[in-house]
PDB file of C-alpha atoms and ligand atoms in Angstrom:
ATOM      1  CA  MET A   1      60.782  88.984 138.178  1.00 45.00           C
ATOM      2  CA  ASP A   2      59.029  88.006 134.901  1.00 47.00           C
ATOM      3  CA  VAL A   3      55.932  89.933 134.803  1.00 67.00           C
ATOM      4  CA  LYS A   4      53.706  89.082 131.739  1.00 81.00           C
ATOM      5  CA  ALA A   5      52.798  92.095 129.784  1.00 93.00           C
ATOM      6  CA  ARG A   6      49.392  93.387 129.856  1.00 97.00           C
ATOM      7  CA  LEU A   7      47.076  92.130 126.924  1.00 98.00           C
ATOM      8  CA  ARG A   8      46.673  94.915 124.564  1.00 98.00           C
ATOM      9  CA  LEU A   9      42.890  95.417 123.630  1.00 98.00           C
ATOM     10  CA  GLY A  10      41.450  96.976 120.610  1.00 99.00           C
ATOM     11  CA  VAL A  11      37.715  97.663 121.109  1.00 99.00           C
ATOM     12  CA  LEU A  12      35.416  98.199 118.149  1.00 98.00           C
ATOM     13  CA  VAL A  13      32.320 100.284 118.733  1.00 98.00           C
ATOM     14  CA  SER A  14      29.431 102.125 116.961  1.00 98.00           C
ATOM     15  CA  GLY A  15      27.374 103.502 119.761  1.00 98.00           C
ATOM     16  CA  ARG A  16      27.101 104.407 123.593  1.00 98.00           C
ATOM     17  CA  GLY A  17      29.828 102.159 124.751  1.00 98.00           C
ATOM     18  CA  SER A  18      28.632 101.091 128.066  1.00 98.00           C
ATOM     19  CA  ASN A  19      30.448  97.677 127.586  1.00 98.00           C
ATOM     20  CA  LEU A  20      33.697  99.627 126.606  1.00 99.00           C
ATOM     21  CA  GLN A  21      33.222 101.476 129.794  1.00 98.00           C
ATOM     22  CA  ALA A  22      33.035  98.298 131.694  1.00 98.00           C
ATOM     23  CA  ILE A  23      36.208  97.159 130.217  1.00 98.00           C
ATOM     24  CA  ILE A  24      37.925 100.366 130.791  1.00 98.00           C
ATOM     25  CA  ASP A  25      36.852 100.475 134.511  1.00 98.00           C
ATOM     26  CA  ALA A  26      37.917  96.821 134.972  1.00 98.00           C
ATOM     27  CA  SER A  27      41.404  97.503 133.475  1.00 98.00           C
ATOM     28  CA  GLU A  28      41.962 100.795 135.412  1.00 98.00           C
ATOM     29  CA  ALA A  29      40.895  98.905 138.617  1.00 98.00           C
ATOM     30  CA  GLY A  30      43.399  96.079 137.851  1.00 98.00           C
ATOM     31  CA  ARG A  31      40.623  93.529 137.417  1.00 97.00           C
ATOM     32  CA  ILE A  32      41.921  92.397 134.241  1.00 98.00           C
ATOM     33  CA  HIS A  33      45.502  92.091 133.122  1.00 98.00           C
ATOM     34  CA  ALA A  34      44.722  93.970 130.036  1.00 98.00           C
ATOM     35  CA  VAL A  35      44.781  97.668 128.613  1.00 98.00           C
ATOM     36  CA  VAL A  36      42.611  99.182 126.079  1.00 98.00           C
ATOM     37  CA  ALA A  37      45.111 100.309 123.439  1.00 98.00           C
ATOM     38  CA  VAL A  38      42.661 101.780 120.886  1.00 99.00           C
ATOM     39  CA  VAL A  39      39.030 102.286 120.353  1.00 99.00           C
ATOM     40  CA  ILE A  40      37.748 102.262 116.826  1.00 99.00           C
ATOM     41  CA  SER A  41      34.437 103.218 115.539  1.00 98.00           C
ATOM     42  CA  ASP A  42      32.662 103.433 112.317  1.00 98.00           C
ATOM     43  CA  VAL A  43      30.418 106.208 113.635  1.00 98.00           C
ATOM     44  CA  ALA A  44      31.883 109.629 114.048  1.00 98.00           C
ATOM     45  CA  ASP A  45      30.005 110.837 117.127  1.00 98.00           C
ATOM     46  CA  ALA A  46      29.604 107.504 118.874  1.00 98.00           C
ATOM     47  CA  PHE A  47      29.635 108.262 122.445  1.00 98.00           C
ATOM     48  CA  ALA A  48      31.904 105.334 122.952  1.00 98.00           C
ATOM     49  CA  LEU A  49      34.793 107.575 121.472  1.00 98.00           C
ATOM     50  CA  GLU A  50      34.113 110.126 123.850  1.00 98.00           C
ATOM     51  CA  ARG A  51      34.536 107.732 126.682  1.00 98.00           C
ATOM     52  CA  ALA A  52      37.912 106.577 125.230  1.00 98.00           C
ATOM     53  CA  ARG A  53      39.187 110.188 125.100  1.00 98.00           C
ATOM     54  CA  THR A  54      38.130 110.823 128.618  1.00 98.00           C
ATOM     55  CA  HIS A  55      40.393 108.065 129.743  1.00 98.00           C
ATOM     56  CA  GLY A  56      43.137 109.182 127.604  1.00 98.00           C
ATOM     57  CA  ILE A  57      42.779 106.323 125.272  1.00 98.00           C
ATOM     58  CA  GLU A  58      43.260 106.591 121.594  1.00 98.00           C
ATOM     59  CA  ALA A  59      39.888 107.118 119.904  1.00 98.00           C
ATOM     60  CA  ALA A  60      39.769 106.544 115.993  1.00 98.00           C
ATOM     61  CA  PHE A  61      36.909 106.968 113.731  1.00 98.00           C
ATOM     62  CA  VAL A  62      37.278 105.007 110.452  1.00 98.00           C
ATOM     63  CA  ASP A  63      34.987 106.504 107.711  1.00 98.00           C
ATOM     64  CA  SER A  64      33.401 103.619 105.685  1.00 97.00           C
ATOM     65  CA  ARG A  65      32.426 106.009 102.988  1.00 97.00           C
ATOM     66  CA  LEU A  66      36.126 106.508 102.058  1.00 98.00           C
ATOM     67  CA  PHE A  67      36.270 102.818 101.131  1.00 98.00           C
ATOM     68  CA  ASP A  68      34.793 101.177  97.998  1.00 97.00           C
ATOM     69  CA  THR A  69      34.244  97.758  99.681  1.00 97.00           C
ATOM     70  CA  LYS A  70      33.836  96.354 103.036  1.00 96.00           C
ATOM     71  CA  GLU A  71      37.101  94.383 102.611  1.00 97.00           C
ATOM     72  CA  ALA A  72      38.863  97.800 102.090  1.00 98.00           C
ATOM     73  CA  PHE A  73      37.316  99.237 105.174  1.00 98.00           C
ATOM     74  CA  ASP A  74      38.211  96.261 107.155  1.00 98.00           C
ATOM     75  CA  ALA A  75      41.723  96.366 105.829  1.00 98.00           C
ATOM     76  CA  ALA A  76      42.102  99.819 107.239  1.00 98.00           C
ATOM     77  CA  VAL A  77      40.932  98.744 110.548  1.00 98.00           C
ATOM     78  CA  ILE A  78      43.243  95.497 110.540  1.00 98.00           C
ATOM     79  CA  ASP A  79      46.186  97.920 109.613  1.00 98.00           C
ATOM     80  CA  LEU A  80      45.527 100.056 112.556  1.00 98.00           C
ATOM     81  CA  LEU A  81      45.160  97.189 115.110  1.00 98.00           C
ATOM     82  CA  ARG A  82      48.381  95.788 113.793  1.00 98.00           C
ATOM     83  CA  LYS A  83      50.135  98.996 114.092  1.00 98.00           C
ATOM     84  CA  ARG A  84      48.952  99.294 117.791  1.00 98.00           C
ATOM     85  CA  GLY A  85      50.181  95.710 118.562  1.00 98.00           C
ATOM     86  CA  ILE A  86      46.707  94.552 119.484  1.00 98.00           C
ATOM     87  CA  ASP A  87      46.520  91.021 120.970  1.00 98.00           C
ATOM     88  CA  LEU A  88      42.663  90.757 121.420  1.00 98.00           C
ATOM     89  CA  VAL A  89      39.918  92.551 119.423  1.00 99.00           C
ATOM     90  CA  CYS A  90      36.774  93.033 121.379  1.00 99.00           C
ATOM     91  CA  LEU A  91      33.455  94.041 119.571  1.00 98.00           C
ATOM     92  CA  ALA A  92      31.319  96.088 121.893  1.00 98.00           C
ATOM     93  CA  GLY A  93      28.216  97.051 120.130  1.00 98.00           C
ATOM     94  CA  PHE A  94      29.982  97.250 116.676  1.00 98.00           C
ATOM     95  CA  MET A  95      27.291  97.311 114.238  1.00 97.00           C
ATOM     96  CA  ARG A  96      29.160  95.776 111.109  1.00 97.00           C
ATOM     97  CA  LEU A  97      29.744  92.041 110.263  1.00 96.00           C
ATOM     98  CA  LEU A  98      33.457  91.363 110.026  1.00 98.00           C
ATOM     99  CA  SER A  99      34.868  90.228 106.592  1.00 98.00           C
ATOM    100  CA  PRO A 100      36.260  86.666 106.464  1.00 98.00           C
ATOM    101  CA  GLN A 101      39.907  88.218 106.198  1.00 97.00           C
ATOM    102  CA  PHE A 102      39.391  90.090 109.411  1.00 98.00           C
ATOM    103  CA  VAL A 103      38.216  86.940 111.025  1.00 98.00           C
ATOM    104  CA  GLU A 104      41.166  84.972 109.642  1.00 98.00           C
ATOM    105  CA  GLU A 105      43.787  87.720 110.568  1.00 98.00           C
ATOM    106  CA  PHE A 106      42.653  87.773 114.331  1.00 98.00           C
ATOM    107  CA  ARG A 107      41.442  83.984 114.469  1.00 97.00           C
ATOM    108  CA  ARG A 108      40.514  83.073 117.950  1.00 98.00           C
ATOM    109  CA  ARG A 109      41.325  86.649 118.922  1.00 98.00           C
ATOM    110  CA  ILE A 110      38.086  88.316 118.634  1.00 98.00           C
ATOM    111  CA  LEU A 111      35.311  88.418 121.337  1.00 98.00           C
ATOM    112  CA  ASN A 112      31.934  89.701 120.789  1.00 98.00           C
ATOM    113  CA  ILE A 113      29.078  90.179 123.339  1.00 98.00           C
ATOM    114  CA  HIS A 114      25.480  89.448 122.586  1.00 98.00           C
ATOM    115  CA  PRO A 115      22.490  90.313 124.606  1.00 98.00           C
ATOM    116  CA  ALA A 116      20.765  86.834 124.483  1.00 98.00           C
ATOM    117  CA  LEU A 117      21.571  83.284 125.262  1.00 97.00           C
ATOM    118  CA  LEU A 118      23.103  82.180 122.022  1.00 98.00           C
ATOM    119  CA  PRO A 119      22.269  80.340 119.855  1.00 98.00           C
ATOM    120  CA  ALA A 120      18.824  81.796 120.594  1.00 98.00           C
ATOM    121  CA  PHE A 121      18.099  85.167 119.035  1.00 98.00           C
ATOM    122  CA  PRO A 122      21.208  86.061 117.029  1.00 98.00           C
ATOM    123  CA  GLY A 123      21.261  89.119 115.107  1.00 98.00           C
ATOM    124  CA  LEU A 124      19.286  92.514 115.795  1.00 97.00           C
ATOM    125  CA  HIS A 125      16.220  93.329 117.739  1.00 98.00           C
ATOM    126  CA  VAL A 126      16.994  90.675 120.157  1.00 98.00           C
ATOM    127  CA  GLN A 127      14.912  91.590 123.050  1.00 98.00           C
ATOM    128  CA  ARG A 128      11.830  92.055 120.883  1.00 98.00           C
ATOM    129  CA  LYS A 129      12.484  88.491 119.474  1.00 98.00           C
ATOM    130  CA  ALA A 130      12.854  87.029 123.045  1.00 98.00           C
ATOM    131  CA  LEU A 131       9.708  88.641 124.307  1.00 98.00           C
ATOM    132  CA  LYS A 132       7.566  87.682 121.190  1.00 98.00           C
ATOM    133  CA  HIS A 133       8.877  84.054 121.677  1.00 98.00           C
ATOM    134  CA  GLY A 134       7.816  84.103 125.261  1.00 98.00           C
ATOM    135  CA  VAL A 135      11.073  82.806 126.768  1.00 97.00           C
ATOM    136  CA  LYS A 136      11.075  82.774 130.584  1.00 95.00           C
ATOM    137  CA  PHE A 137      14.976  83.271 130.713  1.00 96.00           C
ATOM    138  CA  SER A 138      17.196  85.478 128.514  1.00 97.00           C
ATOM    139  CA  GLY A 139      20.697  86.740 129.049  1.00 97.00           C
ATOM    140  CA  CYS A 140      23.947  87.473 127.363  1.00 97.00           C
ATOM    141  CA  THR A 141      26.825  85.770 125.814  1.00 97.00           C
ATOM    142  CA  VAL A 142      30.376  86.334 125.100  1.00 97.00           C
ATOM    143  CA  HIS A 143      31.711  84.352 122.263  1.00 98.00           C
ATOM    144  CA  PHE A 144      34.690  84.013 119.953  1.00 98.00           C
ATOM    145  CA  VAL A 145      33.864  85.578 116.677  1.00 98.00           C
ATOM    146  CA  ASP A 146      33.773  83.354 113.575  1.00 98.00           C
ATOM    147  CA  GLU A 147      32.513  83.902 110.049  1.00 97.00           C
ATOM    148  CA  GLY A 148      28.845  83.782 110.862  1.00 97.00           C
ATOM    149  CA  THR A 149      26.525  86.207 112.688  1.00 97.00           C
ATOM    150  CA  ASP A 150      26.890  85.656 116.552  1.00 98.00           C
ATOM    151  CA  THR A 151      27.775  81.976 115.771  1.00 98.00           C
ATOM    152  CA  GLY A 152      31.330  81.579 117.322  1.00 98.00           C
ATOM    153  CA  PRO A 153      32.163  79.245 120.228  1.00 98.00           C
ATOM    154  CA  ILE A 154      30.580  80.387 123.512  1.00 97.00           C
ATOM    155  CA  ILE A 155      32.916  81.593 126.271  1.00 96.00           C
ATOM    156  CA  ILE A 156      30.534  82.589 128.909  1.00 95.00           C
ATOM    157  CA  GLN A 157      26.859  83.294 129.509  1.00 95.00           C
ATOM    158  CA  ALA A 158      24.753  85.055 132.048  1.00 94.00           C
ATOM    159  CA  VAL A 159      21.000  84.219 132.681  1.00 94.00           C
ATOM    160  CA  VAL A 160      18.355  86.614 133.824  1.00 94.00           C
ATOM    161  CA  PRO A 161      14.633  85.986 134.056  1.00 95.00           C
ATOM    162  CA  VAL A 162      12.052  87.448 131.711  1.00 96.00           C
ATOM    163  CA  LEU A 163       9.179  89.075 133.763  1.00 96.00           C
ATOM    164  CA  ASP A 164       5.656  89.459 132.591  1.00 96.00           C
ATOM    165  CA  ASP A 165       5.705  93.021 132.552  1.00 97.00           C
ATOM    166  CA  ASP A 166       8.978  93.371 130.643  1.00 98.00           C
ATOM    167  CA  THR A 167       9.426  95.700 127.824  1.00 98.00           C
ATOM    168  CA  GLU A 168      12.254  95.453 125.453  1.00 98.00           C
ATOM    169  CA  GLU A 169      13.954  98.389 127.458  1.00 98.00           C
ATOM    170  CA  SER A 170      13.394  96.730 130.953  1.00 98.00           C
ATOM    171  CA  LEU A 171      14.741  93.521 129.574  1.00 98.00           C
ATOM    172  CA  SER A 172      17.778  95.209 127.802  1.00 98.00           C
ATOM    173  CA  ALA A 173      18.599  96.994 131.061  1.00 98.00           C
ATOM    174  CA  ARG A 174      18.486  93.838 133.219  1.00 96.00           C
ATOM    175  CA  ILE A 175      20.685  92.007 130.790  1.00 97.00           C
ATOM    176  CA  LEU A 176      23.126  94.898 130.267  1.00 98.00           C
ATOM    177  CA  LYS A 177      24.093  94.704 133.971  1.00 96.00           C
ATOM    178  CA  TYR A 178      25.240  91.254 133.395  1.00 96.00           C
ATOM    179  CA  GLU A 179      27.042  92.128 130.067  1.00 97.00           C
ATOM    180  CA  HIS A 180      29.260  94.493 132.084  1.00 97.00           C
ATOM    181  CA  GLN A 181      30.252  91.609 134.373  1.00 95.00           C
ATOM    182  CA  ILE A 182      30.756  89.019 131.926  1.00 96.00           C
ATOM    183  CA  TYR A 183      32.718  90.901 129.304  1.00 97.00           C
ATOM    184  CA  PRO A 184      35.677  91.713 131.509  1.00 97.00           C
ATOM    185  CA  ARG A 185      35.655  88.343 133.055  1.00 96.00           C
ATOM    186  CA  ALA A 186      35.932  86.725 129.580  1.00 97.00           C
ATOM    187  CA  ILE A 187      38.746  88.980 128.935  1.00 98.00           C
ATOM    188  CA  GLN A 188      40.526  87.878 131.964  1.00 96.00           C
ATOM    189  CA  LEU A 189      39.962  84.340 131.264  1.00 96.00           C
ATOM    190  CA  PHE A 190      41.449  84.976 127.853  1.00 97.00           C
ATOM    191  CA  ALA A 191      44.448  86.781 129.370  1.00 97.00           C
ATOM    192  CA  GLU A 192      45.191  84.178 131.911  1.00 96.00           C
ATOM    193  CA  GLY A 193      45.470  81.588 129.020  1.00 96.00           C
ATOM    194  CA  ARG A 194      42.616  79.570 130.472  1.00 95.00           C
ATOM    195  CA  LEU A 195      40.293  79.086 127.409  1.00 96.00           C
ATOM    196  CA  GLU A 196      40.669  76.162 125.069  1.00 96.00           C
ATOM    197  CA  VAL A 197      38.527  75.796 121.930  1.00 97.00           C
ATOM    198  CA  LEU A 198      37.580  72.173 121.121  1.00 97.00           C
ATOM    199  CA  GLY A 199      35.439  72.397 118.169  1.00 95.00           C
ATOM    200  CA  ARG A 200      32.306  74.348 119.277  1.00 96.00           C
ATOM    201  CA  ARG A 201      33.064  73.978 122.993  1.00 96.00           C
ATOM    202  CA  VAL A 202      35.228  76.426 124.903  1.00 95.00           C
ATOM    203  CA  LEU A 203      36.769  74.824 127.983  1.00 94.00           C
ATOM    204  CA  CYS A 204      37.765  77.114 130.772  1.00 92.00           C
ATOM    205  CA  HIS A 205      40.718  75.475 132.754  1.00 91.00           C
ATOM    206  CA  GLY A 206      40.673  76.061 136.503  1.00 86.00           C
ATOM    207  CA  SER A 207      36.917  76.922 137.071  1.00 66.00           C
ATOM    208  CA  ASP A 208      35.753  73.470 138.517  1.00 55.00           C
ATOM    209  CA  ALA A 209      34.578  74.888 141.821  1.00 47.00           C
ATOM    210  CA  PHE A 210      32.050  77.328 140.315  1.00 50.00           C
ATOM    211  CA  GLN A 211      31.120  75.067 137.535  1.00 52.00           C
ATOM    212  CA  ARG A 212      29.996  72.308 139.838  1.00 50.00           C
ATOM    213  CA  ASP A 213      28.029  74.610 142.171  1.00 50.00           C
ATOM    214  CA  GLU A 214      24.387  74.040 141.373  1.00 49.00           C
ATOM    215  CA  LYS A 215      23.239  76.858 143.524  1.00 49.00           C
ATOM    216  CA  PRO A 216      22.833  79.669 140.997  1.00 44.00           C
ATOM    217  CA  TYR A 217      19.711  79.584 138.766  1.00 45.00           C
ATOM    218  CA  TRP A 218      19.333  82.991 137.458  1.00 49.00           C
ATOM    219  CA  GLY A 219      21.475  85.945 137.538  1.00 54.00           C
ATOM    220  CA  ALA A 220      24.052  83.262 137.187  1.00 56.00           C
ATOM    221  CA  THR A 221      27.175  83.277 135.109  1.00 58.00           C
ATOM    222  CA  ASN A 222      29.504  80.480 134.212  1.00 60.00           C
ATOM    223  CA  PRO A 223      32.340  80.010 134.512  1.00 57.00           C
TER     224      PRO A 223
HETATM  225  C1  GRF B   1      25.069  95.638 123.837  1.00 82.20           C
HETATM  226  O1  GRF B   1      23.620  95.276 124.325  1.00 82.20           O
HETATM  227  C2  GRF B   1      25.746  94.401 123.372  1.00 82.20           C
HETATM  228  O2  GRF B   1      25.326  93.351 123.814  1.00 82.20           O
HETATM  229  C3  GRF B   1      25.360  94.508 121.854  1.00 82.20           C
HETATM  230  O3  GRF B   1      25.081  95.858 121.440  1.00 82.20           O
HETATM  231  C4  GRF B   1      25.034  96.542 122.786  1.00 82.20           C
HETATM  232  C5  GRF B   1      26.134  97.618 122.967  1.00 82.20           C
HETATM  233  O4  GRF B   1      25.835  98.517 123.999  1.00 82.20           O
HETATM  234  N1  GRF B   1      26.243  93.781 120.939  1.00 82.20           N
HETATM  235  P1  GRF B   1      27.074  99.471 124.420  1.00 82.20           P
HETATM  236  O5  GRF B   1      27.404 100.460 123.282  1.00 82.20           O
HETATM  237  O6  GRF B   1      28.222  98.674 124.939  1.00 82.20           O
HETATM  238  O7  GRF B   1      26.313 100.223 125.588  1.00 82.20           O
END
C-alpha cells in the first residue's frame, strides 16, 4: 500500500509554546498527518524547548548573538531545517521577522498564527489594539508567511466576541483556545494538499459543506 509519508514540521518558537503543544498533541493523536521533527528557538530558556524535549523531539537553541547579521542567523536556521528534511515551517510565537531569503527558501511552506483577525491589528500588542479600537469581534488567523509582517495569504480564521469587561489577558485567553484548534487544522489542510493560493486568496478544496453553513457566527472557524 502506498502510504504517503507524514509531513515533517519544523516549529520556530520564542516563548511558552502552547501552540507548539497543540501541534504536538494533534500529531501524537493522529489528528494531523505530520510529525514535529525539530523545534528551534532564538531564546535559550523558552519553555517551548522544554515541551519539545518532554516529547522526545529535537529542541535546538540558535543564539542570535553568534551571528553578525539577521541573514546569517536565518541561514543557520535554514541549514538546520534543510538537514532535518523539513517540509513545512510553522512559526508559533517566534518573535523575529524572517529575512526575504528565508521566505524565498520555503516559499508557501511557512505558516504563522496571529491572535487577531488579519488584516486588522498586525504586529505586537494585538489585544491592546483591539480593545482600544473597540472592535466587537476579534479572533485568530493562520496564514502563509510572505515578506511583510502578518501580511501573507489567509488560510483559516476563528472569530470570538470581545466582551465589555475584557482585559488584554481575558481576550488573549479566549482567542488562544481557538488558536490551538485552527493551527493543527491548517497544517492538516496543507498536509492533505487541499490549499491553493490564488493571489491573496487561499482556496480550500473539499470544504464546501462547512463553508456554506451559515449557522456559526462567533466561535466559528473556516474552513
Ligand atoms: C500566540 O498568541 C500566537 O498567536 C502569537 O504568539 C503567541 C504564542 O503563544 N503569534 P504560544 O507560545 O504558542 O503559547
